[in-house]
Amino acid sequence: MDDLITDFIAETREGLEALDSELVRFEQSPDDPATLSGIFRLIHTIKGTCGFLGLMRLQTVAHAAENVLGAFRDNILPVTPVAVTAVLDTVDLIRELTDALAASGVEPGGDDSVLICRLEALLDDSAMPSAALEPVEAATAAIDTRALIEQLGGDATLDAAAEAVLGRLRTEGDLGALIHGADQDRLQAAVRDSLSGLARKATAGDAFSRALSDLAGQPLTATMTQAAFETVAGALRELDVESAAIDRLGALILAVPQPEPVAQAAETPAAEVRAPVARPAPPATSAARTEVEASATGQTIRVSVDALEHLMTVVSELVLIRNQLIQTLRLEPESPFAAPLNRLNQVTSELQEGVMTTRMQPISGAWAKLPRLVRDLAQDLGKSIELVMLGQDTELDRQVLELIKDPLTHMIRNAADHGLEAPEERRAAGKVETGRITLQARHEGGAIVIEVSDDGRGLPADRLRAKALASGIVSPAQAEQMTDVEARQLIFLPGLSTASEVTSVSGRGVGMDVVRTNIEKIGGAIELASVEGGGTCFTIRIPLTLTIVSALIVECCGERFAMPQSSLVELVSASDGSGRTIEYIDGVAVLRLRDRLLPLISLQTLLQLEPVGDPPPETCIIVARVGAFTFGVIVDRVFDTEEIVVKPVASVLRHLKLYSGATILGDGSVILILDLKGVSVESGAGQVAGSSQEEVDATAKAETLSAILVFRAANDSLKAAPLANVARIEELSAEQIEWIDGRSVIQYRGKLMPIIGSDAGPATGWEGGERRPLLVFARDDRTVGLLVNEIVDIVESAVTTDMPGAGAGALGGLIIGGVATELIDVGYYWRQALQEGEEVAPATAAASPITASPAGGRVVGAGAGNSRRLLLVDQSPFSQLLLQPLLAQAGYEVTVAVDPAAALSLYDAGEHFHLIMADTSDPAEARDFAAAFGRAASWHKTPLLSLAVHGAPAQAASGGLDRKTLLDAVSDALAEMEQAA
């Protein structure tokens, strides 16, 4: 295949990938010129390239779509669902023709007259002035048009000539002075469309002069029109167009008399003429062009996927060699090769991260077709559906991205079909007619979390229980004992569906079981939460990559295994000295962990391993979570975490569900990677019918509780920190502490990391050779360490202080395990370690505390910003662009919800806030706000601050905002809350 054709196919596919969602966005916001400009530019580029490559069928189809888009842009044709559907069908046809061209190397034949007639009918119905020809003249024009168009080389040649003369026309004497400020795209379109229209009619007209006059802001003189055409004629001659055709086209243009210049205007200098008539381009179009020009400065190249896969394989082997060399260095720490090996370790890590970055793609690539899918489903089902996508810039591995496209598509179809109610049902239930499907992605704990939620009818537990009973999946006794939470999990079994009838969209009972199977194949898990009448939320957790993963190396009966760290929660030990012992209930081993019974799985029993030597004095238990099920795995010994390269499991073991692959350790030994999902299934744990009541209670508690790490400080006092803020827990010896510029640091992962003590001062050494825990806090690529005396426990508790903190570094006090504990301000210790002032980097501004209100209002204690969470309910851009940064700079953590429904999704997720701010100036919006927040029972005690009272949106719209008044109002509201408490 020709290289030009190959490049055209690649670029066209890349452009078409996002075109569906762009057209849907334009249909919803037809007043957005930037979106329309991007769509028009892409179709125009496809048409012009097809003409250059001789792909006439593609050129004809693209030209018909371009005419409709041009009518949108010129406000000649209204943006209607029928018109957008016709353009979308054209995009589908272009995609099919491009795929066929890629498969055979030749443009396929076919008749597209039906689709082209649909597009032309839209233009005819818009009553364009050019349609006012007499019947006889129209017939003659059709014959002449074909002859003249062929002589001129077609639309592609005229477009190329129009593009070539853009710079010349801007400098063409008096005409250049008039159109110097015109938008470049509109100027090219004006020249191209007017010449094409004259050539098709083959009838004299003033279309060329009129098009330029519209851009100039005043009629063109005959001299200006002749000069402009001579410039175009020169470009056509350069494109090898016959002189006869050019002369014929010139005769059509110059045959119409042009107005003579007015004497006063002729005497006016060119500079004076330019000032009142030059019109700058629309702001949105200028911004779009600036963005394109800025992006063009970053040079990129197109690399084949095979080359990237080969590079990833080589880097994987290099990681294995690195691990082997580091293992050798651990055995011989005084080796003369220690320095180069450490350097090799660092370079290998950087190379690994670089290669992984090339494979990472934003998840928006998997979401590109979903807006079009939802639009078509809404029309087919007769529903009004809004799709909200959040976190589209979240990146994950290309391989994982391809594997989640189909599961996401199926879940969106399910939500649209029988998740959301019909408009009349929603009205009867007191809901808005437009149903909402929310798709959100984020990084969390070394994995990607994707949430697919809707505000529909929810999963009916009774109907699922009845269908499962009728299908023989569960027995009558099981159905009677099954809770609603367990009944909703039946949706993942094959053959079950909540649809009352089979449709072309869903209802056959085939889907959710396949979705869960496909997600679990890539090491992911899917969870379900549903409230009948309130909607459904599916939470998917998938690994960032499938090639190189972080794993914990464990040993059982002399055999070592790897456990993916993304599924691990914590490590605990069971012995008489620790106060934790293994108990047995009906022959099942359990561990009483923080007032919950944790089911245990013995790896020795499961794998039928023979014991080696004496049993260890302490039992090591690894707490793992698969989906919503948490269990413990009993092992003999725990080693360190390593980045391992996942190799396919041997064919003789592929039928076993216990293993997901194999890897090679640093010492050259080959070990198997345990599949924790398979471990739970093979052991009989985590089955739907066997789910315990403890699991249900834990799921309910998870909505309001957070994990907290409890430790002892230097003075043996108990302190606590949210576990989400702790990146890692390391062990540190006194010899590792070094000093630079009066600060205590350690060498950590090839970099210097500042560390401090629990008193916020530099970390000092201690007597003895014992190692002490070090809490590592991470933000972006920076880390700091907090040296503590002892790790006490990890507990689940509400992060709500019973009393405010009185000193620096303390958020307040709370009771954990019956003991008063101080909750530390992580942001304070972060700044003390880095010796930062009050101003912090923008990435951490939302978490930075303040010592006084910038507006001169009430003084807020240290750490107030980090502990004061504000919910801002407002859909205007004012909140995102001005109000949120203003409050963040004042030290508050601000979350923005575009409407009450989005705020309720935060409530359902268990979020808590100290203050809720909302714009209630519109009575309709105020009623929606009150109706939605009526069921947010636990938020009723949270203070509400109305932005309408302080006039924030109105002042922002008028160009001013009383910053002091707003911050004082927020500070006073929080003060009243604390006094009431």
PDB file of N, CA, C and O in Angstrom, residues 884-917:
ATOM      1  N   GLN A 884     -13.689  28.412  43.381  1.00  0.00           N
ATOM      2  CA  GLN A 884     -12.949  27.268  43.930  1.00  0.00           C
ATOM      3  C   GLN A 884     -11.481  27.608  44.176  1.00  0.00           C
ATOM      4  O   GLN A 884     -10.956  27.325  45.255  1.00  0.00           O
ATOM      5  N   PRO A 885     -10.743  28.227  43.213  1.00  0.00           N
ATOM      6  CA  PRO A 885      -9.350  28.593  43.518  1.00  0.00           C
ATOM      7  C   PRO A 885      -9.231  29.594  44.663  1.00  0.00           C
ATOM      8  O   PRO A 885      -8.294  29.538  45.448  1.00  0.00           O
ATOM      9  N   LEU A 886     -10.191  30.528  44.774  1.00  0.00           N
ATOM     10  CA  LEU A 886     -10.125  31.529  45.836  1.00  0.00           C
ATOM     11  C   LEU A 886     -10.216  30.855  47.208  1.00  0.00           C
ATOM     12  O   LEU A 886      -9.436  31.145  48.124  1.00  0.00           O
ATOM     13  N   LEU A 887     -11.153  29.924  47.360  1.00  0.00           N
ATOM     14  CA  LEU A 887     -11.300  29.233  48.637  1.00  0.00           C
ATOM     15  C   LEU A 887     -10.135  28.289  48.890  1.00  0.00           C
ATOM     16  O   LEU A 887      -9.715  28.102  50.035  1.00  0.00           O
ATOM     17  N   ALA A 888      -9.604  27.675  47.810  1.00  0.00           N
ATOM     18  CA  ALA A 888      -8.465  26.779  47.986  1.00  0.00           C
ATOM     19  C   ALA A 888      -7.243  27.544  48.461  1.00  0.00           C
ATOM     20  O   ALA A 888      -6.479  27.070  49.303  1.00  0.00           O
ATOM     21  N   GLN A 889      -7.030  28.753  47.917  1.00  0.00           N
ATOM     22  CA  GLN A 889      -5.904  29.564  48.361  1.00  0.00           C
ATOM     23  C   GLN A 889      -6.061  29.984  49.819  1.00  0.00           C
ATOM     24  O   GLN A 889      -5.073  30.215  50.519  1.00  0.00           O
ATOM     25  N   ALA A 890      -7.305  30.074  50.293  1.00  0.00           N
ATOM     26  CA  ALA A 890      -7.540  30.403  51.690  1.00  0.00           C
ATOM     27  C   ALA A 890      -7.368  29.198  52.598  1.00  0.00           C
ATOM     28  O   ALA A 890      -7.519  29.319  53.809  1.00  0.00           O
ATOM     29  N   GLY A 891      -7.070  28.033  52.033  1.00  0.00           N
ATOM     30  CA  GLY A 891      -6.762  26.871  52.845  1.00  0.00           C
ATOM     31  C   GLY A 891      -7.883  25.870  52.991  1.00  0.00           C
ATOM     32  O   GLY A 891      -7.768  24.938  53.780  1.00  0.00           O
ATOM     33  N   TYR A 892      -8.984  26.020  52.265  1.00  0.00           N
ATOM     34  CA  TYR A 892     -10.084  25.083  52.372  1.00  0.00           C
ATOM     35  C   TYR A 892      -9.992  24.030  51.270  1.00  0.00           C
ATOM     36  O   TYR A 892      -9.523  24.306  50.169  1.00  0.00           O
ATOM     37  N   GLU A 893     -10.477  22.834  51.590  1.00  0.00           N
ATOM     38  CA  GLU A 893     -10.562  21.774  50.584  1.00  0.00           C
ATOM     39  C   GLU A 893     -11.947  21.832  49.949  1.00  0.00           C
ATOM     40  O   GLU A 893     -12.949  21.571  50.608  1.00  0.00           O
ATOM     41  N   VAL A 894     -12.003  22.169  48.674  1.00  0.00           N
ATOM     42  CA  VAL A 894     -13.257  22.487  48.003  1.00  0.00           C
ATOM     43  C   VAL A 894     -13.607  21.399  47.002  1.00  0.00           C
ATOM     44  O   VAL A 894     -12.774  21.003  46.185  1.00  0.00           O
ATOM     45  N   THR A 895     -14.842  20.918  47.081  1.00  0.00           N
ATOM     46  CA  THR A 895     -15.382  19.977  46.103  1.00  0.00           C
ATOM     47  C   THR A 895     -16.564  20.645  45.408  1.00  0.00           C
ATOM     48  O   THR A 895     -17.455  21.171  46.076  1.00  0.00           O
ATOM     49  N   VAL A 896     -16.574  20.626  44.060  1.00  0.00           N
ATOM     50  CA  VAL A 896     -17.618  21.286  43.280  1.00  0.00           C
ATOM     51  C   VAL A 896     -18.562  20.233  42.703  1.00  0.00           C
ATOM     52  O   VAL A 896     -18.108  19.267  42.075  1.00  0.00           O
ATOM     53  N   ALA A 897     -19.848  20.404  42.936  1.00  0.00           N
ATOM     54  CA  ALA A 897     -20.882  19.571  42.321  1.00  0.00           C
ATOM     55  C   ALA A 897     -21.696  20.457  41.392  1.00  0.00           C
ATOM     56  O   ALA A 897     -22.147  21.532  41.788  1.00  0.00           O
ATOM     57  N   VAL A 898     -21.888  20.006  40.142  1.00  0.00           N
ATOM     58  CA  VAL A 898     -22.539  20.863  39.148  1.00  0.00           C
ATOM     59  C   VAL A 898     -24.031  21.030  39.410  1.00  0.00           C
ATOM     60  O   VAL A 898     -24.628  22.000  38.946  1.00  0.00           O
ATOM     61  N   ASP A 899     -24.642  20.123  40.155  1.00  0.00           N
ATOM     62  CA  ASP A 899     -26.064  20.242  40.451  1.00  0.00           C
ATOM     63  C   ASP A 899     -26.378  19.390  41.688  1.00  0.00           C
ATOM     64  O   ASP A 899     -25.523  18.637  42.168  1.00  0.00           O
ATOM     65  N   PRO A 900     -27.589  19.494  42.233  1.00  0.00           N
ATOM     66  CA  PRO A 900     -27.930  18.702  43.420  1.00  0.00           C
ATOM     67  C   PRO A 900     -27.799  17.202  43.206  1.00  0.00           C
ATOM     68  O   PRO A 900     -27.450  16.474  44.136  1.00  0.00           O
ATOM     69  N   ALA A 901     -28.072  16.712  41.994  1.00  0.00           N
ATOM     70  CA  ALA A 901     -27.950  15.275  41.749  1.00  0.00           C
ATOM     71  C   ALA A 901     -26.500  14.819  41.911  1.00  0.00           C
ATOM     72  O   ALA A 901     -26.222  13.765  42.476  1.00  0.00           O
ATOM     73  N   ALA A 902     -25.556  15.631  41.405  1.00  0.00           N
ATOM     74  CA  ALA A 902     -24.144  15.284  41.576  1.00  0.00           C
ATOM     75  C   ALA A 902     -23.741  15.329  43.041  1.00  0.00           C
ATOM     76  O   ALA A 902     -22.928  14.528  43.508  1.00  0.00           O
ATOM     77  N   ALA A 903     -24.307  16.272  43.787  1.00  0.00           N
ATOM     78  CA  ALA A 903     -24.022  16.333  45.222  1.00  0.00           C
ATOM     79  C   ALA A 903     -24.554  15.102  45.944  1.00  0.00           C
ATOM     80  O   ALA A 903     -23.911  14.567  46.854  1.00  0.00           O
ATOM     81  N   LEU A 904     -25.730  14.617  45.518  1.00  0.00           N
ATOM     82  CA  LEU A 904     -26.286  13.417  46.142  1.00  0.00           C
ATOM     83  C   LEU A 904     -25.422  12.194  45.881  1.00  0.00           C
ATOM     84  O   LEU A 904     -25.342  11.287  46.707  1.00  0.00           O
ATOM     85  N   SER A 905     -24.768  12.145  44.712  1.00  0.00           N
ATOM     86  CA  SER A 905     -23.865  11.027  44.450  1.00  0.00           C
ATOM     87  C   SER A 905     -22.686  11.041  45.421  1.00  0.00           C
ATOM     88  O   SER A 905     -22.197   9.980  45.839  1.00  0.00           O
ATOM     89  N   LEU A 906     -22.244  12.240  45.814  1.00  0.00           N
ATOM     90  CA  LEU A 906     -21.202  12.335  46.843  1.00  0.00           C
ATOM     91  C   LEU A 906     -21.739  11.878  48.192  1.00  0.00           C
ATOM     92  O   LEU A 906     -21.032  11.223  48.974  1.00  0.00           O
ATOM     93  N   TYR A 907     -22.997  12.222  48.471  1.00  0.00           N
ATOM     94  CA  TYR A 907     -23.615  11.772  49.727  1.00  0.00           C
ATOM     95  C   TYR A 907     -23.706  10.252  49.767  1.00  0.00           C
ATOM     96  O   TYR A 907     -23.385   9.622  50.782  1.00  0.00           O
ATOM     97  N   ASP A 908     -24.132   9.647  48.650  1.00  0.00           N
ATOM     98  CA  ASP A 908     -24.237   8.191  48.595  1.00  0.00           C
ATOM     99  C   ASP A 908     -22.873   7.522  48.734  1.00  0.00           C
ATOM    100  O   ASP A 908     -22.779   6.378  49.186  1.00  0.00           O
ATOM    101  N   ALA A 909     -21.823   8.229  48.314  1.00  0.00           N
ATOM    102  CA  ALA A 909     -20.471   7.671  48.436  1.00  0.00           C
ATOM    103  C   ALA A 909     -19.895   7.836  49.832  1.00  0.00           C
ATOM    104  O   ALA A 909     -18.761   7.436  50.084  1.00  0.00           O
ATOM    105  N   GLY A 910     -20.657   8.436  50.761  1.00  0.00           N
ATOM    106  CA  GLY A 910     -20.202   8.570  52.136  1.00  0.00           C
ATOM    107  C   GLY A 910     -19.355   9.792  52.409  1.00  0.00           C
ATOM    108  O   GLY A 910     -18.662   9.846  53.423  1.00  0.00           O
ATOM    109  N   GLU A 911     -19.395  10.801  51.527  1.00  0.00           N
ATOM    110  CA  GLU A 911     -18.585  11.995  51.731  1.00  0.00           C
ATOM    111  C   GLU A 911     -19.194  12.875  52.834  1.00  0.00           C
ATOM    112  O   GLU A 911     -20.419  12.926  53.007  1.00  0.00           O
ATOM    113  N   HIS A 912     -18.322  13.571  53.581  1.00  0.00           N
ATOM    114  CA  HIS A 912     -18.763  14.471  54.645  1.00  0.00           C
ATOM    115  C   HIS A 912     -18.131  15.840  54.424  1.00  0.00           C
ATOM    116  O   HIS A 912     -16.978  15.935  53.983  1.00  0.00           O
ATOM    117  N   PHE A 913     -18.865  16.891  54.750  1.00  0.00           N
ATOM    118  CA  PHE A 913     -18.379  18.254  54.555  1.00  0.00           C
ATOM    119  C   PHE A 913     -18.716  19.076  55.801  1.00  0.00           C
ATOM    120  O   PHE A 913     -19.667  18.784  56.542  1.00  0.00           O
ATOM    121  N   HIS A 914     -17.913  20.128  56.009  1.00  0.00           N
ATOM    122  CA  HIS A 914     -18.148  21.011  57.132  1.00  0.00           C
ATOM    123  C   HIS A 914     -19.068  22.172  56.762  1.00  0.00           C
ATOM    124  O   HIS A 914     -19.629  22.818  57.647  1.00  0.00           O
ATOM    125  N   LEU A 915     -19.188  22.469  55.481  1.00  0.00           N
ATOM    126  CA  LEU A 915     -20.027  23.574  55.038  1.00  0.00           C
ATOM    127  C   LEU A 915     -20.479  23.304  53.612  1.00  0.00           C
ATOM    128  O   LEU A 915     -19.692  22.822  52.793  1.00  0.00           O
ATOM    129  N   ILE A 916     -21.750  23.584  53.336  1.00  0.00           N
ATOM    130  CA  ILE A 916     -22.309  23.432  51.990  1.00  0.00           C
ATOM    131  C   ILE A 916     -22.670  24.817  51.480  1.00  0.00           C
ATOM    132  O   ILE A 916     -23.377  25.575  52.148  1.00  0.00           O
ATOM    133  N   MET A 917     -22.182  25.157  50.284  1.00  0.00           N
ATOM    134  CA  MET A 917     -22.457  26.440  49.656  1.00  0.00           C
ATOM    135  C   MET A 917     -23.228  26.189  48.365  1.00  0.00           C
ATOM    136  O   MET A 917     -22.868  25.285  47.595  1.00  0.00           O
TER     137      MET A 917
END
